[in-house]
Amino acid sequence: MITPRTWFITGTSSGIGRHLTELLLAKGERVAATARKTESLDDLKAQYGEQLWVRSLDVTDTAAIRHVVEEAFRDLGRIDAIVSNAGYALVGAGEELQDDQIVQQINTNLIGSIQLIRAALPHLREQGGGRILQVSSEGGQITYPNFSLYHTTKWGIEGFVETVAKEVAPFQIAFTIIEPGPTRTNFGGGIVSPPPMEVYDNTPAGEVRRAVASGEFKAPGDAVKVAQAMIDSVDVTPAPQRLLFGGDAYERVHQALTDRLAALEAQKDLAYSTDTDV
C-alpha cells in the first residue's frame, strides 16, 4: 500500500485552499489545515477526525507562523508538501491606496509567504526533502490596472521562490509556483478597496474598478480542477517551476512574454554598448 502523504496548507477556510483540503482528505491523505477562523473547518473535522489537523493562523504574525509550523512537524512527523495559499487582493489605483492597506497587503501576501517558507525549510532539510507550492497568480507575470499592490506581492514572492529554489535544491526541496488566472471562488468577497478618486473614473483604473464591481471581470477558471492539478503536480519529477492555469491566462501571459522578449531584442545593441571597453 502507498503511504498517505501529509500536507500543510494555509488559507483553507475557502477557495482553492478549501478545495485542496477536501480533495486530499477524500483520497486518504493527511492535512494540516490553517485558517484565521477555524470554525470554517468544523464540518471536515467532524467527518475526518484525526486525519485533519487544524490550527488558527494569521500569516501576518511571524511568531505564530513559526509556532504552528513547529507544532505541525512535531505532531505529524514528516510533512511532504507545504502549500502557501493564504492571501487576498487590495484593489485600487496606486494613488488611491491608503498607507495601512499597503502594509497589510504586503504583510499578508508577501511577508507572510516568505516567513512560512523560511519556517518550513529547516524541517524539510532535516527530513530529507519535500515540496513547497506557492500560490501566486497570472498576476505574477502580467499586470492589470488597479491591482498594483497585489501584483507587487505576486511578482515579489515569485522572485523570492525562484531564488530560494536554487539555494535548497541540494537538500531535495523543490518549489512550484502556482499561477491561476481568474478562478471561480469567493476570492472577490475578500477584495479590499480604498475610497475611489473621481479623477480616475475615466482611466484604465476606473474601467477595471467598474468591471470588478459589476461582475463583468470574468472568472472562467474551475477551482476544483486547479486544486486537483496542484495535487497531481507533487507527483511530477522534476517539480515544474511554474504552473499556469486557465486558457485566458495562458493567452495573456504568452502575449506579455512575447512582447517583453521583443522589447529586449530591440535594445540588445544598447545593452552590449554599455559594457567596459577592456
PDB file of C-alpha atoms in Angstrom:
ATOM      1  CA  MET A   1       0.000   0.000   0.000  1.00  0.00           C
ATOM      2  CA  ILE A   2       1.099   3.580  -0.709  1.00  0.00           C
ATOM      3  CA  THR A   3       1.677   5.518   2.500  1.00  0.00           C
ATOM      4  CA  PRO A   4      -0.611   8.573   2.638  1.00  0.00           C
ATOM      5  CA  ARG A   5       1.173  11.878   2.356  1.00  0.00           C
ATOM      6  CA  THR A   6       0.841  14.755   4.775  1.00  0.00           C
ATOM      7  CA  TRP A   7       0.148  18.296   3.569  1.00  0.00           C
ATOM      8  CA  PHE A   8       0.379  21.645   5.360  1.00  0.00           C
ATOM      9  CA  ILE A   9      -1.930  24.263   3.820  1.00  0.00           C
ATOM     10  CA  THR A  10      -2.627  27.884   4.739  1.00  0.00           C
ATOM     11  CA  GLY A  11      -5.843  29.698   3.908  1.00  0.00           C
ATOM     12  CA  THR A  12      -8.088  26.620   3.991  1.00  0.00           C
ATOM     13  CA  SER A  13     -11.360  28.249   5.000  1.00  0.00           C
ATOM     14  CA  SER A  14     -12.476  28.858   1.417  1.00  0.00           C
ATOM     15  CA  GLY A  15     -11.477  28.911  -2.230  1.00  0.00           C
ATOM     16  CA  ILE A  16      -8.617  26.835  -3.579  1.00  0.00           C
ATOM     17  CA  GLY A  17      -7.330  26.079  -0.076  1.00  0.00           C
ATOM     18  CA  ARG A  18     -10.660  24.590   0.938  1.00  0.00           C
ATOM     19  CA  HIS A  19     -10.906  22.538  -2.267  1.00  0.00           C
ATOM     20  CA  LEU A  20      -7.383  21.223  -1.760  1.00  0.00           C
ATOM     21  CA  THR A  21      -8.251  20.142   1.757  1.00  0.00           C
ATOM     22  CA  GLU A  22     -11.449  18.397   0.682  1.00  0.00           C
ATOM     23  CA  LEU A  23      -9.811  16.554  -2.221  1.00  0.00           C
ATOM     24  CA  LEU A  24      -6.842  15.402  -0.175  1.00  0.00           C
ATOM     25  CA  LEU A  25      -8.931  14.157   2.724  1.00  0.00           C
ATOM     26  CA  ALA A  26     -11.247  12.303   0.333  1.00  0.00           C
ATOM     27  CA  LYS A  27      -8.286  10.379  -1.100  1.00  0.00           C
ATOM     28  CA  GLY A  28      -6.960   9.444   2.331  1.00  0.00           C
ATOM     29  CA  GLU A  29      -4.152  11.985   2.691  1.00  0.00           C
ATOM     30  CA  ARG A  30      -3.472  13.790   5.986  1.00  0.00           C
ATOM     31  CA  VAL A  31      -3.893  17.567   6.069  1.00  0.00           C
ATOM     32  CA  ALA A  32      -2.586  20.148   8.494  1.00  0.00           C
ATOM     33  CA  ALA A  33      -5.042  22.956   7.727  1.00  0.00           C
ATOM     34  CA  THR A  34      -4.685  26.521   8.953  1.00  0.00           C
ATOM     35  CA  ALA A  35      -7.122  29.394   8.747  1.00  0.00           C
ATOM     36  CA  ARG A  36      -7.827  32.562  10.663  1.00  0.00           C
ATOM     37  CA  LYS A  37     -11.285  31.229  11.565  1.00  0.00           C
ATOM     38  CA  THR A  38     -11.014  27.502  12.233  1.00  0.00           C
ATOM     39  CA  GLU A  39     -14.761  27.019  12.678  1.00  0.00           C
ATOM     40  CA  SER A  40     -14.952  27.030   8.884  1.00  0.00           C
ATOM     41  CA  LEU A  41     -13.348  23.576   9.063  1.00  0.00           C
ATOM     42  CA  ASP A  42     -15.613  22.104  11.737  1.00  0.00           C
ATOM     43  CA  ASP A  43     -17.600  20.044   9.210  1.00  0.00           C
ATOM     44  CA  LEU A  44     -14.456  18.450   7.801  1.00  0.00           C
ATOM     45  CA  LYS A  45     -13.048  17.814  11.263  1.00  0.00           C
ATOM     46  CA  ALA A  46     -16.279  16.054  12.258  1.00  0.00           C
ATOM     47  CA  GLN A  47     -16.095  13.888   9.131  1.00  0.00           C
ATOM     48  CA  TYR A  48     -12.392  13.049   9.048  1.00  0.00           C
ATOM     49  CA  GLY A  49     -11.281  13.222  12.682  1.00  0.00           C
ATOM     50  CA  GLU A  50      -7.542  12.737  13.240  1.00  0.00           C
ATOM     51  CA  GLN A  51      -6.896  12.773   9.503  1.00  0.00           C
ATOM     52  CA  LEU A  52      -7.345  16.561   9.705  1.00  0.00           C
ATOM     53  CA  TRP A  53      -5.084  18.642  11.973  1.00  0.00           C
ATOM     54  CA  VAL A  54      -6.412  22.185  12.416  1.00  0.00           C
ATOM     55  CA  ARG A  55      -4.840  25.345  13.838  1.00  0.00           C
ATOM     56  CA  SER A  56      -5.710  29.016  13.770  1.00  0.00           C
ATOM     57  CA  LEU A  57      -3.146  31.115  11.917  1.00  0.00           C
ATOM     58  CA  ASP A  58      -2.898  34.714  10.769  1.00  0.00           C
ATOM     59  CA  VAL A  59       0.058  34.781   8.375  1.00  0.00           C
ATOM     60  CA  THR A  60       0.848  38.399   9.266  1.00  0.00           C
ATOM     61  CA  ASP A  61       2.053  37.077  12.650  1.00  0.00           C
ATOM     62  CA  THR A  62       5.558  35.715  12.057  1.00  0.00           C
ATOM     63  CA  ALA A  63       5.911  34.301  15.570  1.00  0.00           C
ATOM     64  CA  ALA A  64       2.630  32.434  15.120  1.00  0.00           C
ATOM     65  CA  ILE A  65       3.783  31.008  11.778  1.00  0.00           C
ATOM     66  CA  ARG A  66       6.912  29.604  13.379  1.00  0.00           C
ATOM     67  CA  HIS A  67       4.984  28.174  16.301  1.00  0.00           C
ATOM     68  CA  VAL A  68       2.316  26.485  14.171  1.00  0.00           C
ATOM     69  CA  VAL A  69       4.835  25.048  11.692  1.00  0.00           C
ATOM     70  CA  GLU A  70       6.942  23.697  14.569  1.00  0.00           C
ATOM     71  CA  GLU A  71       3.846  22.188  16.172  1.00  0.00           C
ATOM     72  CA  ALA A  72       2.719  20.571  12.923  1.00  0.00           C
ATOM     73  CA  PHE A  73       6.037  18.836  12.308  1.00  0.00           C
ATOM     74  CA  ARG A  74       6.222  17.762  15.944  1.00  0.00           C
ATOM     75  CA  ASP A  75       2.694  16.334  15.967  1.00  0.00           C
ATOM     76  CA  LEU A  76       2.609  14.837  12.482  1.00  0.00           C
ATOM     77  CA  GLY A  77       6.205  13.864  11.808  1.00  0.00           C
ATOM     78  CA  ARG A  78       7.026  14.082   8.127  1.00  0.00           C
ATOM     79  CA  ILE A  79       5.183  16.711   6.066  1.00  0.00           C
ATOM     80  CA  ASP A  80       5.515  16.015   2.365  1.00  0.00           C
ATOM     81  CA  ALA A  81       4.090  19.199   0.874  1.00  0.00           C
ATOM     82  CA  ILE A  82       3.655  22.776   2.075  1.00  0.00           C
ATOM     83  CA  VAL A  83       1.046  24.900   0.283  1.00  0.00           C
ATOM     84  CA  SER A  84       1.403  28.636   0.863  1.00  0.00           C
ATOM     85  CA  ASN A  85      -2.066  29.733  -0.187  1.00  0.00           C
ATOM     86  CA  ALA A  86      -3.317  32.431   2.214  1.00  0.00           C
ATOM     87  CA  GLY A  87      -3.821  35.831   0.626  1.00  0.00           C
ATOM     88  CA  TYR A  88      -6.239  38.425  -0.683  1.00  0.00           C
ATOM     89  CA  ALA A  89      -6.380  41.317  -3.157  1.00  0.00           C
ATOM     90  CA  LEU A  90      -6.099  45.028  -2.476  1.00  0.00           C
ATOM     91  CA  VAL A  91      -7.687  46.727  -5.487  1.00  0.00           C
ATOM     92  CA  GLY A  92      -7.348  50.409  -6.297  1.00  0.00           C
ATOM     93  CA  ALA A  93      -5.238  52.829  -8.301  1.00  0.00           C
ATOM     94  CA  GLY A  94      -1.790  53.270  -6.801  1.00  0.00           C
ATOM     95  CA  GLU A  95      -2.542  56.847  -5.759  1.00  0.00           C
ATOM     96  CA  GLU A  96      -5.834  55.850  -4.116  1.00  0.00           C
ATOM     97  CA  LEU A  97      -4.392  53.238  -1.784  1.00  0.00           C
ATOM     98  CA  GLN A  98      -4.126  54.022   1.923  1.00  0.00           C
ATOM     99  CA  ASP A  99      -0.888  53.511   3.823  1.00  0.00           C
ATOM    100  CA  ASP A 100      -2.288  50.905   6.216  1.00  0.00           C
ATOM    101  CA  GLN A 101      -3.832  48.980   3.314  1.00  0.00           C
ATOM    102  CA  ILE A 102      -0.452  48.827   1.574  1.00  0.00           C
ATOM    103  CA  VAL A 103       1.268  47.498   4.689  1.00  0.00           C
ATOM    104  CA  GLN A 104      -1.425  44.892   5.311  1.00  0.00           C
ATOM    105  CA  GLN A 105      -1.315  43.632   1.713  1.00  0.00           C
ATOM    106  CA  ILE A 106       2.465  43.236   1.765  1.00  0.00           C
ATOM    107  CA  ASN A 107       2.446  41.681   5.237  1.00  0.00           C
ATOM    108  CA  THR A 108      -0.138  39.087   4.207  1.00  0.00           C
ATOM    109  CA  ASN A 109       0.718  38.112   0.653  1.00  0.00           C
ATOM    110  CA  LEU A 110       4.462  38.679   0.552  1.00  0.00           C
ATOM    111  CA  ILE A 111       5.999  38.671   4.025  1.00  0.00           C
ATOM    112  CA  GLY A 112       3.579  36.012   5.283  1.00  0.00           C
ATOM    113  CA  SER A 113       4.506  33.709   2.407  1.00  0.00           C
ATOM    114  CA  ILE A 114       8.219  34.371   2.839  1.00  0.00           C
ATOM    115  CA  GLN A 115       8.087  33.639   6.558  1.00  0.00           C
ATOM    116  CA  LEU A 116       6.063  30.451   6.082  1.00  0.00           C
ATOM    117  CA  ILE A 117       8.684  29.144   3.663  1.00  0.00           C
ATOM    118  CA  ARG A 118      11.527  30.158   5.985  1.00  0.00           C
ATOM    119  CA  ALA A 119       9.840  28.427   8.905  1.00  0.00           C
ATOM    120  CA  ALA A 120       9.361  25.200   6.928  1.00  0.00           C
ATOM    121  CA  LEU A 121      12.830  24.927   5.375  1.00  0.00           C
ATOM    122  CA  PRO A 122      14.762  23.643   8.434  1.00  0.00           C
ATOM    123  CA  HIS A 123      12.220  20.866   8.949  1.00  0.00           C
ATOM    124  CA  LEU A 124      12.206  19.896   5.278  1.00  0.00           C
ATOM    125  CA  ARG A 125      16.009  19.790   5.262  1.00  0.00           C
ATOM    126  CA  GLU A 126      16.056  17.631   8.370  1.00  0.00           C
ATOM    127  CA  GLN A 127      13.608  15.101   6.906  1.00  0.00           C
ATOM    128  CA  GLY A 128      15.488  14.928   3.601  1.00  0.00           C
ATOM    129  CA  GLY A 129      13.288  16.972   1.299  1.00  0.00           C
ATOM    130  CA  GLY A 130       9.767  17.906   0.327  1.00  0.00           C
ATOM    131  CA  ARG A 131       7.695  20.093  -1.950  1.00  0.00           C
ATOM    132  CA  ILE A 132       6.537  23.671  -1.488  1.00  0.00           C
ATOM    133  CA  LEU A 133       3.704  25.004  -3.635  1.00  0.00           C
ATOM    134  CA  GLN A 134       3.482  28.787  -3.582  1.00  0.00           C
ATOM    135  CA  VAL A 135       0.169  30.148  -4.805  1.00  0.00           C
ATOM    136  CA  SER A 136       0.797  33.233  -6.916  1.00  0.00           C
ATOM    137  CA  SER A 137      -1.330  34.319  -9.881  1.00  0.00           C
ATOM    138  CA  GLU A 138      -1.166  35.076 -13.578  1.00  0.00           C
ATOM    139  CA  GLY A 139      -0.648  38.482 -11.952  1.00  0.00           C
ATOM    140  CA  GLY A 140       2.856  37.359 -11.045  1.00  0.00           C
ATOM    141  CA  GLN A 141       3.802  37.748 -14.712  1.00  0.00           C
ATOM    142  CA  ILE A 142       1.328  40.307 -16.074  1.00  0.00           C
ATOM    143  CA  THR A 143      -0.476  43.344 -14.666  1.00  0.00           C
ATOM    144  CA  TYR A 144      -3.963  44.828 -14.603  1.00  0.00           C
ATOM    145  CA  PRO A 145      -4.630  48.485 -13.804  1.00  0.00           C
ATOM    146  CA  ASN A 146      -5.980  48.847 -10.244  1.00  0.00           C
ATOM    147  CA  PHE A 147      -4.078  45.803  -8.924  1.00  0.00           C
ATOM    148  CA  SER A 148      -0.682  47.448  -8.354  1.00  0.00           C
ATOM    149  CA  LEU A 149      -0.095  46.274  -4.770  1.00  0.00           C
ATOM    150  CA  TYR A 150      -1.499  42.812  -5.444  1.00  0.00           C
ATOM    151  CA  HIS A 151       0.908  42.493  -8.375  1.00  0.00           C
ATOM    152  CA  THR A 152       3.717  43.828  -6.194  1.00  0.00           C
ATOM    153  CA  THR A 153       3.239  40.940  -3.781  1.00  0.00           C
ATOM    154  CA  LYS A 154       2.922  38.313  -6.508  1.00  0.00           C
ATOM    155  CA  TRP A 155       5.917  39.481  -8.525  1.00  0.00           C
ATOM    156  CA  GLY A 156       7.827  39.723  -5.251  1.00  0.00           C
ATOM    157  CA  ILE A 157       7.034  36.240  -3.983  1.00  0.00           C
ATOM    158  CA  GLU A 158       7.868  34.738  -7.369  1.00  0.00           C
ATOM    159  CA  GLY A 159      11.316  36.323  -7.196  1.00  0.00           C
ATOM    160  CA  PHE A 160      11.839  35.012  -3.679  1.00  0.00           C
ATOM    161  CA  VAL A 161      10.698  31.483  -4.523  1.00  0.00           C
ATOM    162  CA  GLU A 162      12.685  31.238  -7.741  1.00  0.00           C
ATOM    163  CA  THR A 163      15.825  32.274  -5.859  1.00  0.00           C
ATOM    164  CA  VAL A 164      15.346  30.076  -2.787  1.00  0.00           C
ATOM    165  CA  ALA A 165      14.556  27.085  -5.014  1.00  0.00           C
ATOM    166  CA  LYS A 166      18.116  27.283  -6.330  1.00  0.00           C
ATOM    167  CA  GLU A 167      19.522  27.550  -2.810  1.00  0.00           C
ATOM    168  CA  VAL A 168      17.750  24.492  -1.390  1.00  0.00           C
ATOM    169  CA  ALA A 169      17.778  22.174  -4.399  1.00  0.00           C
ATOM    170  CA  PRO A 170      20.772  20.262  -2.934  1.00  0.00           C
ATOM    171  CA  PHE A 171      18.541  19.340   0.021  1.00  0.00           C
ATOM    172  CA  GLN A 172      15.894  17.729  -2.228  1.00  0.00           C
ATOM    173  CA  ILE A 173      13.450  20.574  -1.559  1.00  0.00           C
ATOM    174  CA  ALA A 174      11.572  21.635  -4.679  1.00  0.00           C
ATOM    175  CA  PHE A 175       9.216  24.511  -5.374  1.00  0.00           C
ATOM    176  CA  THR A 176       6.347  25.069  -7.780  1.00  0.00           C
ATOM    177  CA  ILE A 177       4.803  28.500  -8.314  1.00  0.00           C
ATOM    178  CA  ILE A 178       1.054  28.200  -8.915  1.00  0.00           C
ATOM    179  CA  GLU A 179      -0.348  30.849 -11.266  1.00  0.00           C
ATOM    180  CA  PRO A 180      -4.128  30.666 -11.650  1.00  0.00           C
ATOM    181  CA  GLY A 181      -5.986  33.071 -13.882  1.00  0.00           C
ATOM    182  CA  PRO A 182      -9.308  34.448 -12.592  1.00  0.00           C
ATOM    183  CA  THR A 183     -10.949  31.449 -10.920  1.00  0.00           C
ATOM    184  CA  ARG A 184     -14.466  30.895  -9.622  1.00  0.00           C
ATOM    185  CA  THR A 185     -14.036  31.122  -5.870  1.00  0.00           C
ATOM    186  CA  ASN A 186     -15.232  33.610  -3.277  1.00  0.00           C
ATOM    187  CA  PHE A 187     -11.938  35.476  -3.758  1.00  0.00           C
ATOM    188  CA  GLY A 188     -13.875  38.572  -4.811  1.00  0.00           C
ATOM    189  CA  GLY A 189     -15.610  38.672  -1.455  1.00  0.00           C
ATOM    190  CA  GLY A 190     -12.280  39.304   0.236  1.00  0.00           C
ATOM    191  CA  ILE A 191     -11.227  42.195  -2.008  1.00  0.00           C
ATOM    192  CA  VAL A 192     -10.294  45.375  -0.144  1.00  0.00           C
ATOM    193  CA  SER A 193     -10.599  48.751  -1.894  1.00  0.00           C
ATOM    194  CA  PRO A 194      -9.864  52.334  -0.872  1.00  0.00           C
ATOM    195  CA  PRO A 195     -12.328  55.186  -1.466  1.00  0.00           C
ATOM    196  CA  PRO A 196     -12.177  55.909  -5.206  1.00  0.00           C
ATOM    197  CA  MET A 197     -10.822  59.190  -6.548  1.00  0.00           C
ATOM    198  CA  GLU A 198     -13.045  60.780  -9.194  1.00  0.00           C
ATOM    199  CA  VAL A 199     -10.043  61.758 -11.272  1.00  0.00           C
ATOM    200  CA  TYR A 200      -9.520  58.065 -12.129  1.00  0.00           C
ATOM    201  CA  ASP A 201     -13.113  57.432 -13.292  1.00  0.00           C
ATOM    202  CA  ASN A 202     -12.294  57.743 -16.994  1.00  0.00           C
ATOM    203  CA  THR A 203      -8.971  55.911 -16.932  1.00  0.00           C
ATOM    204  CA  PRO A 204      -7.981  52.244 -17.259  1.00  0.00           C
ATOM    205  CA  ALA A 205      -8.070  52.030 -13.461  1.00  0.00           C
ATOM    206  CA  GLY A 206     -11.670  53.252 -13.452  1.00  0.00           C
ATOM    207  CA  GLU A 207     -12.640  50.781 -16.175  1.00  0.00           C
ATOM    208  CA  VAL A 208     -11.254  47.852 -14.185  1.00  0.00           C
ATOM    209  CA  ARG A 209     -12.881  49.142 -10.988  1.00  0.00           C
ATOM    210  CA  ARG A 210     -16.276  49.190 -12.668  1.00  0.00           C
ATOM    211  CA  ALA A 211     -15.734  45.733 -14.190  1.00  0.00           C
ATOM    212  CA  VAL A 212     -14.904  44.247 -10.795  1.00  0.00           C
ATOM    213  CA  ALA A 213     -17.875  45.968  -9.125  1.00  0.00           C
ATOM    214  CA  SER A 214     -20.356  44.906 -11.811  1.00  0.00           C
ATOM    215  CA  GLY A 215     -19.189  41.323 -12.097  1.00  0.00           C
ATOM    216  CA  GLU A 216     -18.009  41.823 -15.680  1.00  0.00           C
ATOM    217  CA  PHE A 217     -14.484  40.794 -14.646  1.00  0.00           C
ATOM    218  CA  LYS A 218     -14.902  37.197 -15.736  1.00  0.00           C
ATOM    219  CA  ALA A 219     -13.515  34.217 -13.824  1.00  0.00           C
ATOM    220  CA  PRO A 220     -13.607  31.167 -16.120  1.00  0.00           C
ATOM    221  CA  GLY A 221     -11.253  29.047 -14.006  1.00  0.00           C
ATOM    222  CA  ASP A 222     -12.589  25.970 -12.196  1.00  0.00           C
ATOM    223  CA  ALA A 223     -11.248  25.972  -8.633  1.00  0.00           C
ATOM    224  CA  VAL A 224     -11.663  22.207  -8.153  1.00  0.00           C
ATOM    225  CA  LYS A 225      -9.714  21.484 -11.338  1.00  0.00           C
ATOM    226  CA  VAL A 226      -6.994  23.892 -10.222  1.00  0.00           C
ATOM    227  CA  ALA A 227      -6.764  22.186  -6.834  1.00  0.00           C
ATOM    228  CA  GLN A 228      -6.562  18.740  -8.422  1.00  0.00           C
ATOM    229  CA  ALA A 229      -3.836  19.875 -10.810  1.00  0.00           C
ATOM    230  CA  MET A 230      -1.873  21.205  -7.848  1.00  0.00           C
ATOM    231  CA  ILE A 231      -2.161  17.849  -6.089  1.00  0.00           C
ATOM    232  CA  ASP A 232      -1.102  15.996  -9.246  1.00  0.00           C
ATOM    233  CA  SER A 233       1.964  18.241  -9.639  1.00  0.00           C
ATOM    234  CA  VAL A 234       3.547  16.828  -6.491  1.00  0.00           C
ATOM    235  CA  ASP A 235       3.953  13.502  -8.288  1.00  0.00           C
ATOM    236  CA  VAL A 236       5.826  15.146 -11.187  1.00  0.00           C
ATOM    237  CA  THR A 237       9.627  14.922 -11.137  1.00  0.00           C
ATOM    238  CA  PRO A 238      11.405  17.222 -11.531  1.00  0.00           C
ATOM    239  CA  ALA A 239       8.971  19.677  -9.994  1.00  0.00           C
ATOM    240  CA  PRO A 240       7.650  22.186 -12.533  1.00  0.00           C
ATOM    241  CA  GLN A 241       8.931  25.659 -11.700  1.00  0.00           C
ATOM    242  CA  ARG A 242       5.615  27.284 -12.645  1.00  0.00           C
ATOM    243  CA  LEU A 243       2.127  26.039 -13.404  1.00  0.00           C
ATOM    244  CA  LEU A 244      -0.215  28.452 -15.181  1.00  0.00           C
ATOM    245  CA  PHE A 245      -3.932  27.624 -15.026  1.00  0.00           C
ATOM    246  CA  GLY A 246      -6.602  28.965 -17.380  1.00  0.00           C
ATOM    247  CA  GLY A 247      -6.821  29.348 -21.143  1.00  0.00           C
ATOM    248  CA  ASP A 248      -7.289  33.122 -20.974  1.00  0.00           C
ATOM    249  CA  ALA A 249      -4.381  33.365 -18.545  1.00  0.00           C
ATOM    250  CA  TYR A 250      -2.212  31.382 -20.949  1.00  0.00           C
ATOM    251  CA  GLU A 251      -3.019  33.784 -23.785  1.00  0.00           C
ATOM    252  CA  ARG A 252      -2.349  36.883 -21.691  1.00  0.00           C
ATOM    253  CA  VAL A 253       0.924  35.630 -20.225  1.00  0.00           C
ATOM    254  CA  HIS A 254       2.085  34.324 -23.614  1.00  0.00           C
ATOM    255  CA  GLN A 255       1.466  37.734 -25.181  1.00  0.00           C
ATOM    256  CA  ALA A 256       3.188  39.563 -22.334  1.00  0.00           C
ATOM    257  CA  LEU A 257       6.291  37.355 -22.536  1.00  0.00           C
ATOM    258  CA  THR A 258       6.385  37.649 -26.320  1.00  0.00           C
ATOM    259  CA  ASP A 259       6.210  41.434 -26.109  1.00  0.00           C
ATOM    260  CA  ARG A 260       8.840  41.518 -23.378  1.00  0.00           C
ATOM    261  CA  LEU A 261      11.241  39.377 -25.386  1.00  0.00           C
ATOM    262  CA  ALA A 262      10.713  41.538 -28.490  1.00  0.00           C
ATOM    263  CA  ALA A 263      11.468  44.672 -26.457  1.00  0.00           C
ATOM    264  CA  LEU A 264      14.601  43.016 -25.058  1.00  0.00           C
ATOM    265  CA  GLU A 265      15.845  42.057 -28.526  1.00  0.00           C
ATOM    266  CA  ALA A 266      15.223  45.600 -29.769  1.00  0.00           C
ATOM    267  CA  GLN A 267      17.676  47.005 -27.222  1.00  0.00           C
ATOM    268  CA  LYS A 268      20.320  44.290 -27.485  1.00  0.00           C
ATOM    269  CA  ASP A 269      22.892  46.583 -29.079  1.00  0.00           C
ATOM    270  CA  LEU A 270      22.334  49.220 -26.405  1.00  0.00           C
ATOM    271  CA  ALA A 271      22.819  46.619 -23.658  1.00  0.00           C
ATOM    272  CA  TYR A 272      26.159  45.487 -25.056  1.00  0.00           C
ATOM    273  CA  SER A 273      27.282  49.066 -25.746  1.00  0.00           C
ATOM    274  CA  THR A 274      27.353  49.850 -22.022  1.00  0.00           C
ATOM    275  CA  ASP A 275      29.971  47.171 -21.217  1.00  0.00           C
ATOM    276  CA  THR A 276      33.505  48.294 -20.427  1.00  0.00           C
ATOM    277  CA  ASP A 277      35.940  48.548 -23.319  1.00  0.00           C
ATOM    278  CA  VAL A 278      38.599  46.350 -21.675  1.00  0.00           C
TER     279      VAL A 278
END
